[in-house]
Tab-separated table of C-alpha atoms in Angstrom:
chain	number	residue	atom	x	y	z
A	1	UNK	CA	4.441	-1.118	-0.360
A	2	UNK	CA	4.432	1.644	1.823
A	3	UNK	CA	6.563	1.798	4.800
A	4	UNK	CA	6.846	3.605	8.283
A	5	UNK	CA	10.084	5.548	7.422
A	6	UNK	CA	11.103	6.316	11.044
A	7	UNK	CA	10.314	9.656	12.553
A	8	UNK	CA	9.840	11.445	8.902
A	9	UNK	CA	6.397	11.993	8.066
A	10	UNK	CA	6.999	14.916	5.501
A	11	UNK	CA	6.775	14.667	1.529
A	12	UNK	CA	7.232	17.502	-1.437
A	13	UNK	CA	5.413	20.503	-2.536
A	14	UNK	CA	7.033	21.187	-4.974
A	15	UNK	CA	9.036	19.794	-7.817
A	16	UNK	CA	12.289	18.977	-6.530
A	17	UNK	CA	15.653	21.830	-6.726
A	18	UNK	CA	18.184	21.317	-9.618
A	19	UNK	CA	21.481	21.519	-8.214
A	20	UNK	CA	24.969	21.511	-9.942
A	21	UNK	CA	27.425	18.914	-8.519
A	22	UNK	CA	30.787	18.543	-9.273
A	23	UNK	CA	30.431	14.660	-8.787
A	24	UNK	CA	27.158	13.448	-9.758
A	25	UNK	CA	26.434	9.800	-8.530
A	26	UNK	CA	26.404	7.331	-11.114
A	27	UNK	CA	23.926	6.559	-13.206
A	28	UNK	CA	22.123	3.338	-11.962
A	29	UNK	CA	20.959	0.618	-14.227
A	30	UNK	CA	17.231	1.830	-14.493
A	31	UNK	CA	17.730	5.344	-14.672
A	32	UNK	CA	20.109	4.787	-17.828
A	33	UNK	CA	17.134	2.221	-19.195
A	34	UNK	CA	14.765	5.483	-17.831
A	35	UNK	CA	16.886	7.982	-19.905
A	36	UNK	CA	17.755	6.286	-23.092
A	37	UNK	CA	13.582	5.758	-23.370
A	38	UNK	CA	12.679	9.565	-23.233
A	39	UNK	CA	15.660	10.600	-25.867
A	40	UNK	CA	13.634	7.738	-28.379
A	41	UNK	CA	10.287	8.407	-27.323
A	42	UNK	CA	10.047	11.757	-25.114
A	43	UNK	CA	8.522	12.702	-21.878
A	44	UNK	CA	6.881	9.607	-19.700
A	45	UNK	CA	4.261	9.510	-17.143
A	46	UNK	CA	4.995	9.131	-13.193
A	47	UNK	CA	3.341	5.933	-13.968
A	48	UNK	CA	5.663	4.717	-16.108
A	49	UNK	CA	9.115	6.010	-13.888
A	50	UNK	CA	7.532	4.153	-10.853
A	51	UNK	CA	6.823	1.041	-12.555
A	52	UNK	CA	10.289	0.989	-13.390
A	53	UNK	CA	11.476	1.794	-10.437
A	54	UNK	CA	10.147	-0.503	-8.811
A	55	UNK	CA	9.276	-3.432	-10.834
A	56	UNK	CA	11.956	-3.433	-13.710
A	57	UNK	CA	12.528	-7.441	-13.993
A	58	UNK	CA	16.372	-7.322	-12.823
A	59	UNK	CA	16.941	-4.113	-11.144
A	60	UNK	CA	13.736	-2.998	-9.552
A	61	UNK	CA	14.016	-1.867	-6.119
A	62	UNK	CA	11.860	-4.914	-5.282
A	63	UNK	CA	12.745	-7.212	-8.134
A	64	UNK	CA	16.695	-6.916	-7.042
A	65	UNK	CA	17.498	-9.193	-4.171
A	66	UNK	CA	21.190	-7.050	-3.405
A	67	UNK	CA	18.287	-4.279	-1.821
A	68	UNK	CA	17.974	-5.191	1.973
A	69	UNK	CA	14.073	-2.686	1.950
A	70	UNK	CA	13.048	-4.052	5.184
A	71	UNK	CA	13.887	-3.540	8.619
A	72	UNK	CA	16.991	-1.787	10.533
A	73	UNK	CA	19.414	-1.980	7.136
A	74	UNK	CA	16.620	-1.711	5.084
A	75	UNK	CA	14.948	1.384	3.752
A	76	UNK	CA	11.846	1.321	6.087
A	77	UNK	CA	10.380	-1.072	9.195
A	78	UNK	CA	6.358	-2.092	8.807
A	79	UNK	CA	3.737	-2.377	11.553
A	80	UNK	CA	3.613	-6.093	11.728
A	81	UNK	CA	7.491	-6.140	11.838
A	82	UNK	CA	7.380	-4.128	15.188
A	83	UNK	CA	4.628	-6.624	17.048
A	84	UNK	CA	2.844	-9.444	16.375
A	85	UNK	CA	-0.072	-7.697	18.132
A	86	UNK	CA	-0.926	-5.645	14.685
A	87	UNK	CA	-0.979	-8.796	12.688
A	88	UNK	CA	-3.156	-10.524	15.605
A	89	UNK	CA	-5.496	-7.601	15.578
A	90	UNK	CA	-6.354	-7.559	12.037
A	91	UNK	CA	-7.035	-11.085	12.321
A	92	UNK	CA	-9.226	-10.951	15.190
A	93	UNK	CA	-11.688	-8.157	13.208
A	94	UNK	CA	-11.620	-10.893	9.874
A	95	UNK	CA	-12.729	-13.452	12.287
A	96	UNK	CA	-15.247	-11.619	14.072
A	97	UNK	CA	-16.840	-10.909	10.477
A	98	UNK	CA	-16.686	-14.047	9.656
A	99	UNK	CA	-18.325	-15.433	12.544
A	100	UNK	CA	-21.401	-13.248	11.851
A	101	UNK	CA	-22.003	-14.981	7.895
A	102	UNK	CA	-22.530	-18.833	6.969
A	103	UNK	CA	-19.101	-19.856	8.422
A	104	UNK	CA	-17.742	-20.960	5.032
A	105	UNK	CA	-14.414	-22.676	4.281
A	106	UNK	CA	-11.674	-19.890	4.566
A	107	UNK	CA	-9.444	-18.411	2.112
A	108	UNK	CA	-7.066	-15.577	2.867
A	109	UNK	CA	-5.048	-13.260	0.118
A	110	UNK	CA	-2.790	-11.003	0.612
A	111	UNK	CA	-1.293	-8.325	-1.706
A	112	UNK	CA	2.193	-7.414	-1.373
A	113	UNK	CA	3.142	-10.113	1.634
A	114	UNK	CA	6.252	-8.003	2.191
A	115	UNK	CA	8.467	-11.130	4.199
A	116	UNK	CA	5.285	-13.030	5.389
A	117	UNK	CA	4.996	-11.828	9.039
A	118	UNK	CA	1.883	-10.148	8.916
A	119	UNK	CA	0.186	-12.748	7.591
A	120	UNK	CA	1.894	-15.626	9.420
A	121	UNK	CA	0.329	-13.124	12.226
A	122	UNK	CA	-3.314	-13.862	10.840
A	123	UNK	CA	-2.865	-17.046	10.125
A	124	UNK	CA	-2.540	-18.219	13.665
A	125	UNK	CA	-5.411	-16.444	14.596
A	126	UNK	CA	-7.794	-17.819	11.720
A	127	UNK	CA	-6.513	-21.209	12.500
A	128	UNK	CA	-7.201	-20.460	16.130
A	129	UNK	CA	-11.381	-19.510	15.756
A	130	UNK	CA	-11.564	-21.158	12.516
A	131	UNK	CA	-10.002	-24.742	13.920
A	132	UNK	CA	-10.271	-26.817	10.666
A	133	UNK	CA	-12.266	-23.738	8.233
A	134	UNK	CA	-8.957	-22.753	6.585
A	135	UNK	CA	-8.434	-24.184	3.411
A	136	UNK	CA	-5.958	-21.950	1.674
A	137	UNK	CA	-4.000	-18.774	1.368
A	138	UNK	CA	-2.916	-16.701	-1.405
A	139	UNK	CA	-0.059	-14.366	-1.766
A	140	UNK	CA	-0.022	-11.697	-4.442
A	141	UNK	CA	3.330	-10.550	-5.344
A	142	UNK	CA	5.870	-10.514	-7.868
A	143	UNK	CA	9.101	-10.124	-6.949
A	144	UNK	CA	11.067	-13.692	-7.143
A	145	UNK	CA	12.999	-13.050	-3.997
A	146	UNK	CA	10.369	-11.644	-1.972
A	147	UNK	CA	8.367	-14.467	-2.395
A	148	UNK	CA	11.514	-17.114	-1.784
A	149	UNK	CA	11.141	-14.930	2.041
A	150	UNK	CA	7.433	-15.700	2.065
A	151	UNK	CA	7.858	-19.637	1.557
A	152	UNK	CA	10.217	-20.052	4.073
A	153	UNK	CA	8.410	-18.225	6.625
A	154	UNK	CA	4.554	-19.499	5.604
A	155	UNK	CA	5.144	-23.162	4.318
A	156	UNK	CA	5.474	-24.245	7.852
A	157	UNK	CA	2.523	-22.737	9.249
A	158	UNK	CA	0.417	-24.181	5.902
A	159	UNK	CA	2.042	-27.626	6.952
A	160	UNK	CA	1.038	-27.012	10.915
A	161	UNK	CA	-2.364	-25.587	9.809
A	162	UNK	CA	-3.068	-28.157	6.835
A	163	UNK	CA	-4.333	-25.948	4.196
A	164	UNK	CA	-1.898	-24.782	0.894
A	165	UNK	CA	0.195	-21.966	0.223
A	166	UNK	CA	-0.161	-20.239	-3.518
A	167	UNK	CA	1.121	-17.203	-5.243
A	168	UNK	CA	-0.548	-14.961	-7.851
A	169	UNK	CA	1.019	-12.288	-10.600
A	170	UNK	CA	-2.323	-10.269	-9.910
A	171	UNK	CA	-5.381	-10.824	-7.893
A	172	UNK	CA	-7.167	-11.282	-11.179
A	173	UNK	CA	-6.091	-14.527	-11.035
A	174	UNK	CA	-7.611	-15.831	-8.402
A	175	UNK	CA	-11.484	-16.617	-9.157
A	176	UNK	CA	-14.233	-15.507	-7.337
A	177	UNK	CA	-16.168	-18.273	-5.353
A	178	UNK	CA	-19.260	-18.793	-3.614
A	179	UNK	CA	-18.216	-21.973	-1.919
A	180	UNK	CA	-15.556	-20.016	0.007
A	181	UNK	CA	-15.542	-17.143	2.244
A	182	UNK	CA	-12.688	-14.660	1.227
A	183	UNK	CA	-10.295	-12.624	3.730
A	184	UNK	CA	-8.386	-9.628	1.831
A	185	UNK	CA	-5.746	-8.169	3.431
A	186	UNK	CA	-3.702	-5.313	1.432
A	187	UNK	CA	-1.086	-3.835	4.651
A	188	UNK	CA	0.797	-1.073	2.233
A	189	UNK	CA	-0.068	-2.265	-0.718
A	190	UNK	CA	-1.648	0.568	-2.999
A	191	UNK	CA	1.028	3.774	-1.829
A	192	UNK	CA	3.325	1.620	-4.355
A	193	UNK	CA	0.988	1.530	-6.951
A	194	UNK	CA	1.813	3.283	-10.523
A	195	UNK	CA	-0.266	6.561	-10.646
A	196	UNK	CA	-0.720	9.511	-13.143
A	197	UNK	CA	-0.485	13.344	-12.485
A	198	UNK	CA	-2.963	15.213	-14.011
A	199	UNK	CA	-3.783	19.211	-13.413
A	200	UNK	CA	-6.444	20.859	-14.799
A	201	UNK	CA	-6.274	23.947	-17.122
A	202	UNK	CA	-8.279	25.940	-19.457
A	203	UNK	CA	-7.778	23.220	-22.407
A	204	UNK	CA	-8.884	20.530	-19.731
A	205	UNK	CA	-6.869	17.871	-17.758
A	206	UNK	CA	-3.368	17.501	-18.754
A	207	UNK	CA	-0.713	15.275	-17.294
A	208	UNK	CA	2.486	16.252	-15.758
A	209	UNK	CA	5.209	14.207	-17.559
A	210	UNK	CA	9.087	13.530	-16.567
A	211	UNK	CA	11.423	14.524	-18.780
A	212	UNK	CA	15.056	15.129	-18.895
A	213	UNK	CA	16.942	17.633	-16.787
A	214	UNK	CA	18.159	20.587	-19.612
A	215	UNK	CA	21.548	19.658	-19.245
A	216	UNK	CA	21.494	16.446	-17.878
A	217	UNK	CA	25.286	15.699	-17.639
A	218	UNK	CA	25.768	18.423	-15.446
A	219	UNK	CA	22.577	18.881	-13.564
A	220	UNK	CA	21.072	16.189	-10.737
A	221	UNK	CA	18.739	15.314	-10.472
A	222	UNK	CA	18.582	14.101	-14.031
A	223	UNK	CA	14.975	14.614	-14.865
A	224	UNK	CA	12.439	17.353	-13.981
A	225	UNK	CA	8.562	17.833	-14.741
A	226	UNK	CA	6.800	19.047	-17.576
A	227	UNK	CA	2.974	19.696	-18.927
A	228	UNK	CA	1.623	17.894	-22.098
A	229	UNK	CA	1.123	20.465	-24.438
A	230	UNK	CA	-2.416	19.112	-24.144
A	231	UNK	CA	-5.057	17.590	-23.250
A	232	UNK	CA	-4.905	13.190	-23.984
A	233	UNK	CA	-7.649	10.602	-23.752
A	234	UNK	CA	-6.046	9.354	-21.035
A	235	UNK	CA	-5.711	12.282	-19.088
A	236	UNK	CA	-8.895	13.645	-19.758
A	237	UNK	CA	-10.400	10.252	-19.070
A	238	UNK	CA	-8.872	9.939	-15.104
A	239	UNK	CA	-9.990	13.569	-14.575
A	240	UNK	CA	-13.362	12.198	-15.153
A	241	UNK	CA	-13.087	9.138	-12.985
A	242	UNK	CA	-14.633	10.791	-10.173
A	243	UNK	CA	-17.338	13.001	-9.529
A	244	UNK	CA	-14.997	14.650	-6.949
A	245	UNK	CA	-13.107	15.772	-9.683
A	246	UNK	CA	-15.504	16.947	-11.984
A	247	UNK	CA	-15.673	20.806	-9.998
A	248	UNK	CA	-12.191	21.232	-9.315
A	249	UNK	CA	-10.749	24.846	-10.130
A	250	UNK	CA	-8.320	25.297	-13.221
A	251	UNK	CA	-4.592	24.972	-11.668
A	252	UNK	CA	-5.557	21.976	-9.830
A	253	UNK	CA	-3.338	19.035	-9.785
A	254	UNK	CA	-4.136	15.120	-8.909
A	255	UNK	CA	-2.265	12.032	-8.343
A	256	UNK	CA	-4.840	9.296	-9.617
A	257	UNK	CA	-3.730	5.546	-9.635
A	258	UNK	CA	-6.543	3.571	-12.196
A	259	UNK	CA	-4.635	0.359	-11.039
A	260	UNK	CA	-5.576	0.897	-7.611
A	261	UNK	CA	-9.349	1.331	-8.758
A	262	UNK	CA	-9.219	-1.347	-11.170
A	263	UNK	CA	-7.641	-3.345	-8.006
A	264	UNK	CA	-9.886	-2.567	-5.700
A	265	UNK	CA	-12.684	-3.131	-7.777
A	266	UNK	CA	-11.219	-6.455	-8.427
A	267	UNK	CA	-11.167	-7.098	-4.240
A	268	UNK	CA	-14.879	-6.459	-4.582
A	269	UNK	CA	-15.958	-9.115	-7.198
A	270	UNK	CA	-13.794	-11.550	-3.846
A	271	UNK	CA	-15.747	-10.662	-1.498
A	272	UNK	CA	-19.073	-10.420	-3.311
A	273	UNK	CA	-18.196	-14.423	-4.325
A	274	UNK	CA	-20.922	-14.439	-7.252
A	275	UNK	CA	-23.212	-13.897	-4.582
A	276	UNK	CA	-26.174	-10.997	-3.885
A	277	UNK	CA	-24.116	-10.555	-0.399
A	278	UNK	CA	-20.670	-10.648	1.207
A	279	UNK	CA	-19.130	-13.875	1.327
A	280	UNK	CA	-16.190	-11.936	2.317
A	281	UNK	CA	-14.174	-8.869	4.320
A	282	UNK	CA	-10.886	-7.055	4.140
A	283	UNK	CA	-8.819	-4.637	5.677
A	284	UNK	CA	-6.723	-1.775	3.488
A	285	UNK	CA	-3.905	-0.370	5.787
A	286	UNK	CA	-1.892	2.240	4.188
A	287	UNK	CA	-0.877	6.344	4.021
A	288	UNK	CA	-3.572	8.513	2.718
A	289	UNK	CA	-6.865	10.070	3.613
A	290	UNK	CA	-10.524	10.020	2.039
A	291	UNK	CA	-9.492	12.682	-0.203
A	292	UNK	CA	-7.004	13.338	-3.438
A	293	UNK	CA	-3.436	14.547	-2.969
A	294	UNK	CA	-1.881	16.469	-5.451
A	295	UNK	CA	2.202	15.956	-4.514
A	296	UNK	CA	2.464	13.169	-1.867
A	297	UNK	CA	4.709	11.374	-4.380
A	298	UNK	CA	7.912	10.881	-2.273
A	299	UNK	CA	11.107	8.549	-1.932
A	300	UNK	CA	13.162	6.744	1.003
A	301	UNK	CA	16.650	5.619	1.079
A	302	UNK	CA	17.936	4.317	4.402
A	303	UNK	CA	15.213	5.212	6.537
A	304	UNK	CA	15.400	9.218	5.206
A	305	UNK	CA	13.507	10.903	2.600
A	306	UNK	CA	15.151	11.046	-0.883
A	307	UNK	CA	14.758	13.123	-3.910
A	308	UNK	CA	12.229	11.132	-6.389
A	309	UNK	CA	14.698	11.231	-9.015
A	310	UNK	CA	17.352	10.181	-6.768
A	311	UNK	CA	19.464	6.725	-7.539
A	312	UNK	CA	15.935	5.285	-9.721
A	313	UNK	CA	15.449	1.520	-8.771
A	314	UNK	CA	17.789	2.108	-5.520
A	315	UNK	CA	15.318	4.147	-3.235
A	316	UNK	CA	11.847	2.900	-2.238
A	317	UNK	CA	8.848	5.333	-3.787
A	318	UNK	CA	5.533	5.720	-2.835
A	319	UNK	CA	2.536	8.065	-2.798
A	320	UNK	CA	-0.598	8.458	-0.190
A	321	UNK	CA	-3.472	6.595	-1.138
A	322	UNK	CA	-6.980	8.291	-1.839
A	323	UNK	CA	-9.399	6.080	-0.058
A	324	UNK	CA	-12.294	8.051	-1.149
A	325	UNK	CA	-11.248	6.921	-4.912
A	326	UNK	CA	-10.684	3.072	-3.409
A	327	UNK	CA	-14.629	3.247	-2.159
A	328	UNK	CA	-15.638	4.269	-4.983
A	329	UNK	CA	-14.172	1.485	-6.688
A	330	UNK	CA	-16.206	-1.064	-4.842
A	331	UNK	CA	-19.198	1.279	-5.106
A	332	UNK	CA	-21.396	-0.499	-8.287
A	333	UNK	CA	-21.438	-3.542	-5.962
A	334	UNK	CA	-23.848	-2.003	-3.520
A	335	UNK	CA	-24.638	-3.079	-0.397
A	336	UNK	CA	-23.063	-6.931	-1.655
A	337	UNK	CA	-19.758	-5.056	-0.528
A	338	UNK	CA	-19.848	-2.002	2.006
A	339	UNK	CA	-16.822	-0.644	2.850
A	340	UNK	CA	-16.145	1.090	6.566
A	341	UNK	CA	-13.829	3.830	7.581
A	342	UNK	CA	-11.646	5.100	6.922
A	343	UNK	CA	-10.257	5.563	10.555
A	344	UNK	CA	-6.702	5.833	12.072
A	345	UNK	CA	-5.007	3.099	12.472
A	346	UNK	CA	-5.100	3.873	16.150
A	347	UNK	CA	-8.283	3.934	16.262
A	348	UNK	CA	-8.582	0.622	14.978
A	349	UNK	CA	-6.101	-0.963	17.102
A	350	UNK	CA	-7.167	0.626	20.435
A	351	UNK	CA	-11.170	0.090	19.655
A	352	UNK	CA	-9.776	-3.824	18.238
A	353	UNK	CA	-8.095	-3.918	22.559
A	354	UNK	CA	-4.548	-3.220	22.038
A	355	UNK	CA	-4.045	-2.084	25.514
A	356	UNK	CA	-5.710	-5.100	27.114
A	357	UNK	CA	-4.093	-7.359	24.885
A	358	UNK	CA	-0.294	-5.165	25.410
A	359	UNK	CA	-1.084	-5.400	29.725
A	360	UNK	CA	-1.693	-9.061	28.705
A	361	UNK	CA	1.377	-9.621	26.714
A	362	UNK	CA	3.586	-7.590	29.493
A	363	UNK	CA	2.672	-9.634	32.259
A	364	UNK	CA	4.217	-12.566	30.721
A	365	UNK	CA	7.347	-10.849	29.640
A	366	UNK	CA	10.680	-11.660	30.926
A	367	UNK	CA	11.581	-7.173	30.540
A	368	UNK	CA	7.983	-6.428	32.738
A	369	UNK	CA	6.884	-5.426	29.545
A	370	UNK	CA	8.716	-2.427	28.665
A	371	UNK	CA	9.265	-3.621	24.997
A	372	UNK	CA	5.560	-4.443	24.022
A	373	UNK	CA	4.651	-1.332	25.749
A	374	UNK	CA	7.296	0.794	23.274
A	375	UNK	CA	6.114	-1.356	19.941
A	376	UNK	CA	2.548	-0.211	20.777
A	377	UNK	CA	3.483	3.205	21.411
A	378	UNK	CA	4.592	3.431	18.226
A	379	UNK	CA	1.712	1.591	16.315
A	380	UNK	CA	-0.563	4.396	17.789
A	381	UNK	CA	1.527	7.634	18.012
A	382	UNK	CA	-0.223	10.109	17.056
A	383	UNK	CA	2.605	12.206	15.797
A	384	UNK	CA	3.473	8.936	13.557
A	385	UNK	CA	2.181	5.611	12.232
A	386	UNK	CA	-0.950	6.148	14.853
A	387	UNK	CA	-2.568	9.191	12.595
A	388	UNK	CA	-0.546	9.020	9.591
A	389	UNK	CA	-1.922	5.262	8.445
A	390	UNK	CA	-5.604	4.929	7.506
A	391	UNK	CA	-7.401	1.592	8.351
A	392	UNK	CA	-10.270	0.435	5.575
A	393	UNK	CA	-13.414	-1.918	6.235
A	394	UNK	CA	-14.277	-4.164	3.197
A	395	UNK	CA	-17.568	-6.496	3.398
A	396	UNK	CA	-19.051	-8.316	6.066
A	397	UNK	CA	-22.113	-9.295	7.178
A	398	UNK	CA	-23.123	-6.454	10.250
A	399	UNK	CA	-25.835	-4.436	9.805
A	400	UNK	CA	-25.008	-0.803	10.576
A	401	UNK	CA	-22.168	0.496	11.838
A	402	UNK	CA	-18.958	-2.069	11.969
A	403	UNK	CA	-16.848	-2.024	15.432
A	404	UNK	CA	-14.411	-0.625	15.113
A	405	UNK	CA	-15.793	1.757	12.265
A	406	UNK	CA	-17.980	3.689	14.207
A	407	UNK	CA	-18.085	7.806	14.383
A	408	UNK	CA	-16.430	8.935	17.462
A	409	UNK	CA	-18.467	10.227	20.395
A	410	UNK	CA	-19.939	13.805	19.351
A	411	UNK	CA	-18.100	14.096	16.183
């Protein structure tokens, strides 16, 4: 899950310095699991290391419930954790879509909840227009204590709201349905996604591996990168996984996540429902543009950008998301699930009326509204979370171009 890490927009481009220290810090619990794995088996994926990282059982940075990760003690604040207004917003574009189909009961899923508030944020506004259509909402995450946070915050509002509260491993358990229209919402989601790095050479694609520093003991960070001597199945496989890959130059180098395709494709058969249409929308929020990166893979520890290999399982990781690669994805359903965007996530809020809605909010406030007015500054600065997060249509039922998803005037 991706995270607005304060004023620090930057990530590597290149692979990071060794250093000599005369006091290393100590090795953490899944960078000695990390290390003893490569002296059995050899060099592993970026794939692998983040899945680790992140999701090792007992001492993944999201799996370990001693690691604050949100807000001011945390490692990074989100855009729903600033206002309400973001969470309302998104809500208010769902509804509008689904107000334009057959007005089917209402489901909503999320993937990666983070502590609930953005979608206790929707919630209210789907109950709101929907009155009595929502039936039930479905949380995708993992991590034990993440989703102890999301009960406690959600189980009232399912109580007020009458409609359950479920969780899911993955979204491929929850079926698709055409008795049901399906609201997808994945707010920084896919940036923490496992993803390969592949670069192409004269033999073909090969993958950029992590092995161990030369002299580990002395030098930190303890790993560094290296090229498979050649080309795999796998690797040759993702370099193939896109026609926008298929002309690339030799020396050119790719971070490509198949989870997030096989997870947005997966968001796709949702909102499709079984059906020759859209029984369903979504919104991806997240870092990224409509194009491939090829070293956006970057860490944060207390609000500041760390070395990757820095304190594994301790530091929040992520990488910028290709939404060219997530369209494609949904592509084979055809016009059963169009996608729109992606645009700024400025441009989203300010076309979706955040400044009528922040005058509204500031008239009521007991400050004059200097405190709304500085969380939506910040939603939409363009120097930050404004530019930097890209906002993704899924589904619906307009024909044409989908407000806000609509080219800007002379562009």
């Amino acid at each position: 899950m991706l995270r607005f890490r304060g004023p620090h927009l930057r990530w590597p481009t290149r692979a990071p310095t060794r250093r000599l220290l005369s006091t290393p810090p100590p090795v953490t619990v899944v960078e000695k699991i990390i290390m003893d794995g490569i002296k059995a088996t050899g060099p592993i994926s970026f794939s692998t290391y983040m899945q680790m990282c992140l999701s090792h059982p007992t001492a993944g940075y999201y799996m370990n419930p001693k690691n604050p990760i949100f807000g001011s003690k945390g490692d990074f604040v989100t855009s729903p954790e600033i206002t309400s207004l973001f969470g309302e917003l998104l809500g208010v574009w769902l509804m509008s879509q689904w107000m334009q189909g057959p007005q089917l009961p209402i489901r909503i899923v999320e993937l990666g909840p983070g502590r609930g508030t953005l979608m206790q944020d929707v919630v209210r506004v789907v109950a709101r227009f929907g009155k009595d259509k929502l039936k039930s909402v479905h949380l995708v995450e993992t991590s034990p204590t993440l989703r102890a946070l999301q009960e406690a915050r959600l189980e009232p509002e399912a109580g007020k709201y009458n409609c359950t509260l479920g969780w899911h491993d993955s979204i491929g358990d929850i079926a698709p349905s055409a008795e049901e229209y399906t609201m997808v919402v994945a707010h920084e989601f896919f940036d923490a996604l496992p993803f390969h790095t592949i670069q192409k050479t004269e033999q073909g694609w090969q993958e950029i591996l992590i092995a161990l520093a030369e002299s580990s003991e002395e030098t930190y960070p303890r790993f560094r990168y290296v090229l498979s001597p050649q080309a795999s199945a796998a690797s040759t496989l993702l370099g193939f996984s896109s026609s926008r890959f298929k002309d690339m130059p030799v020396g050119s180098r790719i971070e490509v996540s198949p989870i997030a395709f096989k997870t947005m494709h997966a968001i796709g058969e949702l909102i499709q429902g079984n059906s020759t249409e859209s029984l369903g929308c979504g919104l991806v929020v997240d870092y990224g543009a409509d194009r491939a990166f090829d070293q956006s893979f970057r860490a944060f520890k207390k609000h500041e950008i760390a070395d990757i290999f820095h304190e594994p399982g301790e530091c929040d990781l992520t990488v910028n998301v290709d939404f060219a690669y997530l369209r494609e994805a949904v592509g084979d359903f055809g016009p059963a699930v169009p996608t729109h965007g992606p645009i700024s996530q400025a441009a989203f809020l300010e076309g979706m009326g955040l400044s009528m809605r922040v005058e509204a909010a500031a008239q009521r406030s007991e400050d004059g509204g200097v405190a709304i007015r500085e969380a939506a500054k910040r939603l939409v600065d363009p120097s930050g979370m404004g530019e930097e997060y890209k906002v993704l249509g899924i589904g619906g039922h307009a024909s044409g171009a989908v407000w806000p998803f609509v080219p800007e005037t002379g562009a």
